[in-house]
């Protein structure tokens, strides 16, 4: 079930059976010459929605804008400062806890979010930890990157043995192409495989990675590959989330 | 063009022709027994995407979670505190300005956001106003509620002369039904038309509005009505945004 | 009773009879060539003090500096950022609640404050709404602009059928002149009636409104008009506040 | 000149002759059985306004609510958290600097404000100090407590050799009585002279100081004494401010 | 006992006997040509550790970086903004209260910290004061500057009758030399005794105090003097803390 | 060179030769029955000071209190909220940049800090990335955990093939014992090797890890092992930092 398309009555009923929810979390940032700006938000959303269509699992709204300061020299990138993201995640979690959710599974689509998501978890936990008495309501916060769901990295490497890369990867572009075929873009990559390197601020980033890609050749991406990855990830998500829910 | 499905190269090209962008902004909150939790985010998104399909207009990601504290006693509602929302909007605006956007048109779907959106505008403008020299880069921030686009309120009142209401309105439910027919819910409303009243915190809200609706009978909503409203609003948006862009 | 001139013992006694208080809230900002910088703080203060002299009504200190970033290009304007104003209002409200006040009536003198006052209300309410149990202590926050007290706009339009305006209005200047006749300033207005327009940041504001006025001819203001308006507004405030208190 | 009753044109003219301004800063807090809740804001305001009537000195609006958490167990007290007060003072100072003010003299009426005022100064200075180049615009922030203006403490001790006290002092009550004789309150003090002690939070405060006073017998206060103190302080302020302005 | 070298079991045992703790708090800032950047953090740490070696007294970690914005024009200075320092002290205090500490004695090494430490105390107390019921757990926060421990100023003045000074004092340099003789620096002072003056931001500071010292001749400092001062201060601390603990 | 024991003149001279600095960063938190509360701050400090004694490398003050909310149920633990830690690190970095430092190497002693340190880096970089022009001053922020310095993990595993563990590890306890032999504690571990598990808030932590250890038998720790580890780590640090500095 997608929370965004459910009524409050339906969510209330769901809560009779489970205190767990999936929140897709991503970023809006450049993904090279043929990747979508929304890639990192769309991938976990696509996978979670697929899972929700195949199992009894509640998916919340997508936390779409994350930590992408290093991509700001490329048009269209939008970022939160980490401190803002922590505040926003606190509010989301406080809202969900208000309804009785006790297990919140953040399905992440962006490596640059990982630190801040974990910092936000600690910020929320700290409130419970400072209290002189144990919390009456349990709370478990889990971060999972979609590409690290069991079996997914293996599949991606199998499909793209060369030029999978680290940003604007062949696999994430494929996932979005499978879900939004009309958004496919034919672009020749120069160089074929992008360079690797270190990340700091946006001006340094662009010097190291002139077209935005890191280590990848995303021109390999296609709908069929994307479909395989989505299904693999969705199946793994169902399994992992089911375990997490109990 | 939808920014989420565009590449940075495409956004850079768009910026050669226009410095303006539409940001749909909404809320995730209960919308009565048959309305979707995502209604207020989905409505401006649906309308903006329709407009983008019919004209050269860039639509950014949807700012989906807004100010909905008063709905928190109904399952599924998610809110930001106003101070968090101001911080997040600051970051979105700073990001867009970084790329050269100078006119940001916020198409809003939620009455409860209006105050905080305007406060966020003032927060952003204040930074320019405190500076000892005029800003080198122009900035215009505009808020428009989709139901106040020219002609839309009139159409909604024409379609629903009775029981249109103030929250979980017949028209907003219709808009979401037209876009997501699979999410339609058949629920009998009791009472037929919900009460009117004042809003404060969530506990008081639920006492005044037991099933969440205010003044409405959204069981009147259907796909055909929604389609008419969407098209009316999209056409008006194109016209208003075009004028705003110049 | 004016809180500022009362002892704590007197306020404690008042709380035996009522849990309601009026807080005048305004701004310190240019009001054109003949208007006082304090106009927006002084008007609600003058009206509330008049009401307190004629009825059993407690008036708190004046929240004098508000949101006036758009006036910063004119000397003497002082503004809070909206986020600061929210924090300050939170503290005022927390203080008043500590003593048992449950109904706080903010009598506002500045259009530019409206959004942030409402955002501050939502920030305060959110704390109650996030809580897992209903608040033990009731809370009602009300915003009223003095010029929208029943009958006041009508009177102003009757007195100033032409050139009442939108900022540095004839009526608000008259109110301050009636209370502080020694502060009257004779200035010829050029043009007689100021232009109308849109508001954004301070540099744009001054270009649109070179002497600060919007749409008004405040040279019409005089002590007698001001006195009529004050008394009309005070009477209306007494009536509305009495109702609010119950 | 009082800024609140001046026009922006008059402040602009003043800035041709001086870059200095006085800001009265106080608190709204209990002042014992016969003292006014507004005492600490009113005293510096009264003195500064008197000075402004006798010399060419610009007085800004009164920063009326300060740091009074320790008085919160007495009805009517209103406090800012220190962090809020710092933010508000930053905004006031940023506004004044925008107009060209370079020397801001804070005439304080409340001992409990001293730490936070100095912290706010450091917060503002820090912004200049972090910058890689010296500030183009000078900035001098000065704190003066009205009772420490040259000669004032001596006068107070002379008038009240016994029972002047440390909070709700005979002298501050006298100052407010002189300015607002209608607000005088006849209350017998029990004990005649209040106890001395340490200050922490509000509950501990009330245990140590049951009627709010510290070390004082403010029933000695009268209009004539107040008038002497006001004039002494105003004269000293004119002299000190004149020196500060150059 | 030093908390940093104790186990949690040992601290738990200590808490059976006392709810009090000493926190050395200082600054990292220039201390003239021969003083250590760590002087203000090291002095209270040295004294507290000496005391802990001679009595049953728990010393927490040193809060080493404080408010030193005015020294930023000298290499090596590190400062917190006052608002950051307040937040950090809140967290330290919340942590200590979590374990049952009720009396926290801050032994301070830096004049520039005093205002912000007191503001932080008020910030923490305010939380208790806003609450509708008295705190279940007592809290006493105390600030003591090491040079104001009974007898210490007298000793310093006796040892350095001339050129003790106000910053980079002979005595504080001596204290650090006694603890870290290897860090002694032989520098001739020019002028012999540094000038006195006012403090604002870092650029103004350096103009007034070209080598960083204020009013001092720290070339007088030596290990023997430092040792005497340390022992004097440690003895006074033991006595004062013992009284504070009860 | 240790910054805390250097004068500003010496740091200024150092800056002629290098723009790089090491900042030890740790935590104050329980480390099981025989580990020191300061372990995570002391380890990087010990290693960095050893390196500074053997090479030309500047070590700043130790950022001693970090993110340790999960340990709060054990006496003596002190934590910052992640948002506070971000603010503090921003201030430290702003201070260092003010002096010309361009490369800041954070030698970390606590796994629980990693997320927040990286979030703080992104917060600082974001300021540069939002700017419309590239930074005039370079900035490189590096995080290294001392146990991940080349060769160190291998050495630890070699010394402690069994029961090295994940928190309160044999190796970190050994490092502190080597530096502070007087702080050694003889405690029998029950069970010999502590359990492994997941971390969330402090109450859950204590249930999973009753004496604080995770997976370790730190009773194996001794001075000789610690000395070997310190020297290995210091040598690796010198080498890595030298490369980082260029
Ligand atoms: Ni990606
Ligand atoms: Ni709606
Ligand atoms: Ni006005
Ligand atoms: Ni007072
Ligand atoms: Ni010092
Ligand atoms: Ni550790």
Tab-separated table of N, CA, C and O in Angstrom, chain D residues 69 72 79 81-83 86 115-116 118-119 122-123 125-126 128-135 200-203, chain E residues 69 72 79 81-83 86 115-116 118-119 122-123 125-126 128-135 200-203:
chain	number	residue	atom	x	y	z
D	69	UNK	N	13.821	33.867	33.302
D	69	UNK	CA	13.313	32.527	33.600
D	69	UNK	C	13.142	32.282	35.091
D	69	UNK	O	12.219	31.592	35.506
D	72	UNK	N	9.686	33.011	36.643
D	72	UNK	CA	8.485	32.461	36.001
D	72	UNK	C	7.459	31.881	36.974
D	72	UNK	O	6.323	31.635	36.572
D	79	UNK	N	9.569	35.582	29.535
D	79	UNK	CA	11.011	35.476	29.283
D	79	UNK	C	11.299	34.986	27.888
D	79	UNK	O	10.487	34.287	27.283
D	81	UNK	N	14.239	32.599	26.026
D	81	UNK	CA	15.424	31.795	26.268
D	81	UNK	C	16.638	32.617	25.814
D	81	UNK	O	16.533	33.384	24.844
D	82	UNK	N	17.785	32.463	26.468
D	82	UNK	CA	18.962	33.229	26.023
D	82	UNK	C	19.257	33.056	24.529
D	82	UNK	O	19.602	34.030	23.854
D	83	UNK	N	19.091	31.855	24.011
D	83	UNK	CA	19.384	31.660	22.586
D	83	UNK	C	18.434	32.471	21.710
D	83	UNK	O	18.831	32.965	20.654
D	86	UNK	N	19.580	36.141	21.889
D	86	UNK	CA	20.750	36.368	21.039
D	86	UNK	C	20.317	36.544	19.584
D	86	UNK	O	20.765	37.465	18.891
D	115	UNK	N	24.506	38.803	31.114
D	115	UNK	CA	25.261	37.714	30.477
D	115	UNK	C	24.827	37.533	29.026
D	115	UNK	O	25.663	37.448	28.115
D	116	UNK	N	23.543	37.478	28.806
D	116	UNK	CA	23.068	37.204	27.449
D	116	UNK	C	23.339	38.369	26.510
D	116	UNK	O	23.643	38.167	25.332
D	118	UNK	N	25.939	40.302	26.662
D	118	UNK	CA	27.350	40.163	26.284
D	118	UNK	C	27.576	38.980	25.357
D	118	UNK	O	28.407	39.043	24.446
D	119	UNK	N	26.851	37.911	25.573
D	119	UNK	CA	26.953	36.772	24.653
D	119	UNK	C	26.483	37.178	23.258
D	119	UNK	O	27.087	36.791	22.247
D	122	UNK	N	29.150	39.065	21.501
D	122	UNK	CA	30.198	38.169	20.994
D	122	UNK	C	29.713	37.422	19.750
D	122	UNK	O	30.489	37.173	18.822
D	123	UNK	N	28.445	37.065	19.744
D	123	UNK	CA	27.888	36.373	18.564
D	123	UNK	C	27.974	37.279	17.328
D	123	UNK	O	28.334	36.832	16.241
D	125	UNK	N	29.963	40.040	16.958
D	125	UNK	CA	31.365	40.314	16.648
D	125	UNK	C	32.015	39.114	15.947
D	125	UNK	O	32.886	39.262	15.097
D	126	UNK	N	31.626	37.917	16.353
D	126	UNK	CA	32.248	36.715	15.792
D	126	UNK	C	32.108	36.677	14.277
D	126	UNK	O	33.029	36.254	13.572
D	128	UNK	N	32.120	39.152	12.272
D	128	UNK	CA	33.167	40.021	11.716
D	128	UNK	C	34.540	39.388	11.883
D	128	UNK	O	35.409	39.502	11.017
D	129	UNK	N	34.739	38.721	12.998
D	129	UNK	CA	36.061	38.175	13.310
D	129	UNK	C	36.394	36.962	12.448
D	129	UNK	O	37.557	36.727	12.124
D	130	UNK	N	35.379	36.192	12.079
D	130	UNK	CA	35.619	35.030	11.205
D	130	UNK	C	35.989	35.467	9.781
D	130	UNK	O	36.618	34.716	9.047
D	131	UNK	N	35.563	36.655	9.394
D	131	UNK	CA	35.790	37.099	8.016
D	131	UNK	C	37.275	37.259	7.732
D	131	UNK	O	38.056	37.650	8.594
D	132	UNK	N	37.652	36.977	6.496
D	132	UNK	CA	39.064	37.026	6.120
D	132	UNK	C	39.560	38.457	5.905
D	132	UNK	O	40.763	38.672	5.773
D	133	UNK	N	38.660	39.406	5.846
D	133	UNK	CA	39.074	40.810	5.701
D	133	UNK	C	38.360	41.654	6.750
D	133	UNK	O	37.252	41.318	7.174
D	134	UNK	N	39.012	42.753	7.167
D	134	UNK	CA	38.415	43.598	8.202
D	134	UNK	C	37.067	44.164	7.748
D	134	UNK	O	36.856	44.377	6.554
D	135	UNK	N	36.164	44.415	8.684
D	135	UNK	CA	34.841	44.948	8.324
D	135	UNK	C	34.970	46.336	7.709
D	135	UNK	O	35.759	47.160	8.177
D	200	UNK	N	18.660	30.414	40.851
D	200	UNK	CA	18.842	29.362	39.838
D	200	UNK	C	17.566	29.299	39.006
D	200	UNK	O	17.290	30.215	38.245
D	201	UNK	N	16.748	28.250	39.163
D	201	UNK	CA	15.522	28.188	38.360
D	201	UNK	C	14.348	28.751	39.151
D	201	UNK	O	14.482	29.145	40.318
D	202	UNK	N	13.197	28.804	38.503
D	202	UNK	CA	12.057	29.545	39.046
D	202	UNK	C	11.487	28.921	40.321
D	202	UNK	O	11.030	29.634	41.216
D	203	UNK	N	11.510	27.601	40.413
D	203	UNK	CA	10.925	26.962	41.604
D	203	UNK	C	11.799	27.213	42.829
D	203	UNK	O	11.307	27.474	43.921
E	69	UNK	N	36.326	34.783	20.004
E	69	UNK	CA	36.261	35.433	18.686
E	69	UNK	C	37.221	36.620	18.583
E	69	UNK	O	37.768	36.871	17.509
E	72	UNK	N	40.772	35.968	17.144
E	72	UNK	CA	40.901	35.225	15.883
E	72	UNK	C	41.923	35.798	14.910
E	72	UNK	O	42.300	35.117	13.951
E	79	UNK	N	37.465	29.255	18.184
E	79	UNK	CA	36.341	29.735	18.980
E	79	UNK	C	35.057	29.010	18.614
E	79	UNK	O	34.904	28.522	17.492
E	81	UNK	N	30.959	29.989	18.420
E	81	UNK	CA	29.997	31.071	18.576
E	81	UNK	C	29.282	30.852	19.919
E	81	UNK	O	29.089	29.698	20.333
E	82	UNK	N	28.883	31.915	20.611
E	82	UNK	CA	28.186	31.726	21.883
E	82	UNK	C	26.978	30.795	21.760
E	82	UNK	O	26.746	29.956	22.631
E	83	UNK	N	26.234	30.898	20.670
E	83	UNK	CA	25.056	30.026	20.527
E	83	UNK	C	25.465	28.561	20.441
E	83	UNK	O	24.760	27.680	20.944
E	86	UNK	N	26.424	27.438	24.013
E	86	UNK	CA	25.229	27.184	24.820
E	86	UNK	C	24.671	25.796	24.500
E	86	UNK	O	24.345	25.018	25.399
E	115	UNK	N	30.206	35.384	30.258
E	115	UNK	CA	28.850	35.741	29.820
E	115	UNK	C	28.142	34.526	29.236
E	115	UNK	O	26.986	34.228	29.578
E	116	UNK	N	28.810	33.814	28.359
E	116	UNK	CA	28.144	32.709	27.683
E	116	UNK	C	27.876	31.552	28.635
E	116	UNK	O	26.853	30.870	28.519
E	118	UNK	N	27.118	31.854	31.770
E	118	UNK	CA	25.918	32.246	32.507
E	118	UNK	C	24.669	32.193	31.625
E	118	UNK	O	23.589	31.820	32.084
E	119	UNK	N	24.814	32.560	30.375
E	119	UNK	CA	23.673	32.447	29.456
E	119	UNK	C	23.268	30.981	29.301
E	119	UNK	O	22.075	30.652	29.260
E	122	UNK	N	21.257	29.868	32.214
E	122	UNK	CA	19.877	30.359	32.120
E	122	UNK	C	19.084	29.557	31.091
E	122	UNK	O	17.890	29.298	31.271
E	123	UNK	N	19.757	29.166	30.022
E	123	UNK	CA	19.075	28.360	28.998
E	123	UNK	C	18.622	27.014	29.599
E	123	UNK	O	17.519	26.549	29.345
E	125	UNK	N	18.296	26.289	32.939
E	125	UNK	CA	17.313	26.524	33.995
E	125	UNK	C	15.936	26.837	33.394
E	125	UNK	O	14.902	26.465	33.964
E	126	UNK	N	15.932	27.557	32.271
E	126	UNK	CA	14.654	27.971	31.674
E	126	UNK	C	13.767	26.765	31.391
E	126	UNK	O	12.549	26.827	31.555
E	128	UNK	N	13.555	24.050	33.050
E	128	UNK	CA	12.910	23.657	34.310
E	128	UNK	C	11.847	24.682	34.711
E	128	UNK	O	10.795	24.343	35.245
E	129	UNK	N	12.151	25.930	34.459
E	129	UNK	CA	11.261	27.000	34.909
E	129	UNK	C	9.982	27.060	34.088
E	129	UNK	O	8.923	27.430	34.591
E	130	UNK	N	10.059	26.717	32.827
E	130	UNK	CA	8.867	26.694	31.969
E	130	UNK	C	7.914	25.554	32.359
E	130	UNK	O	6.719	25.616	32.083
E	131	UNK	N	8.449	24.505	32.956
E	131	UNK	CA	7.624	23.336	33.261
E	131	UNK	C	6.547	23.684	34.283
E	131	UNK	O	6.757	24.500	35.170
E	132	UNK	N	5.405	23.034	34.149
E	132	UNK	CA	4.277	23.334	35.038
E	132	UNK	C	4.451	22.711	36.421
E	132	UNK	O	3.690	23.009	37.327
E	133	UNK	N	5.401	21.820	36.577
E	133	UNK	CA	5.645	21.223	37.903
E	133	UNK	C	7.126	21.325	38.230
E	133	UNK	O	7.972	21.333	37.332
E	134	UNK	N	7.432	21.404	39.526
E	134	UNK	CA	8.835	21.534	39.930
E	134	UNK	C	9.656	20.333	39.465
E	134	UNK	O	9.139	19.219	39.348
E	135	UNK	N	10.940	20.534	39.195
E	135	UNK	CA	11.795	19.441	38.729
E	135	UNK	C	11.926	18.358	39.797
E	135	UNK	O	12.073	18.658	40.979
E	200	UNK	N	36.506	44.319	21.323
E	200	UNK	CA	35.305	44.132	20.496
E	200	UNK	C	35.562	42.968	19.530
E	200	UNK	O	35.626	41.833	19.984
E	201	UNK	N	35.744	43.230	18.254
E	201	UNK	CA	36.002	42.121	17.332
E	201	UNK	C	37.508	41.936	17.119
E	201	UNK	O	38.323	42.707	17.638
E	202	UNK	N	37.859	40.921	16.349
E	202	UNK	CA	39.253	40.503	16.255
E	202	UNK	C	40.158	41.525	15.567
E	202	UNK	O	41.330	41.666	15.925
E	203	UNK	N	39.627	42.225	14.586
E	203	UNK	CA	40.480	43.189	13.877
E	203	UNK	C	40.803	44.381	14.774
E	203	UNK	O	41.929	44.876	14.785
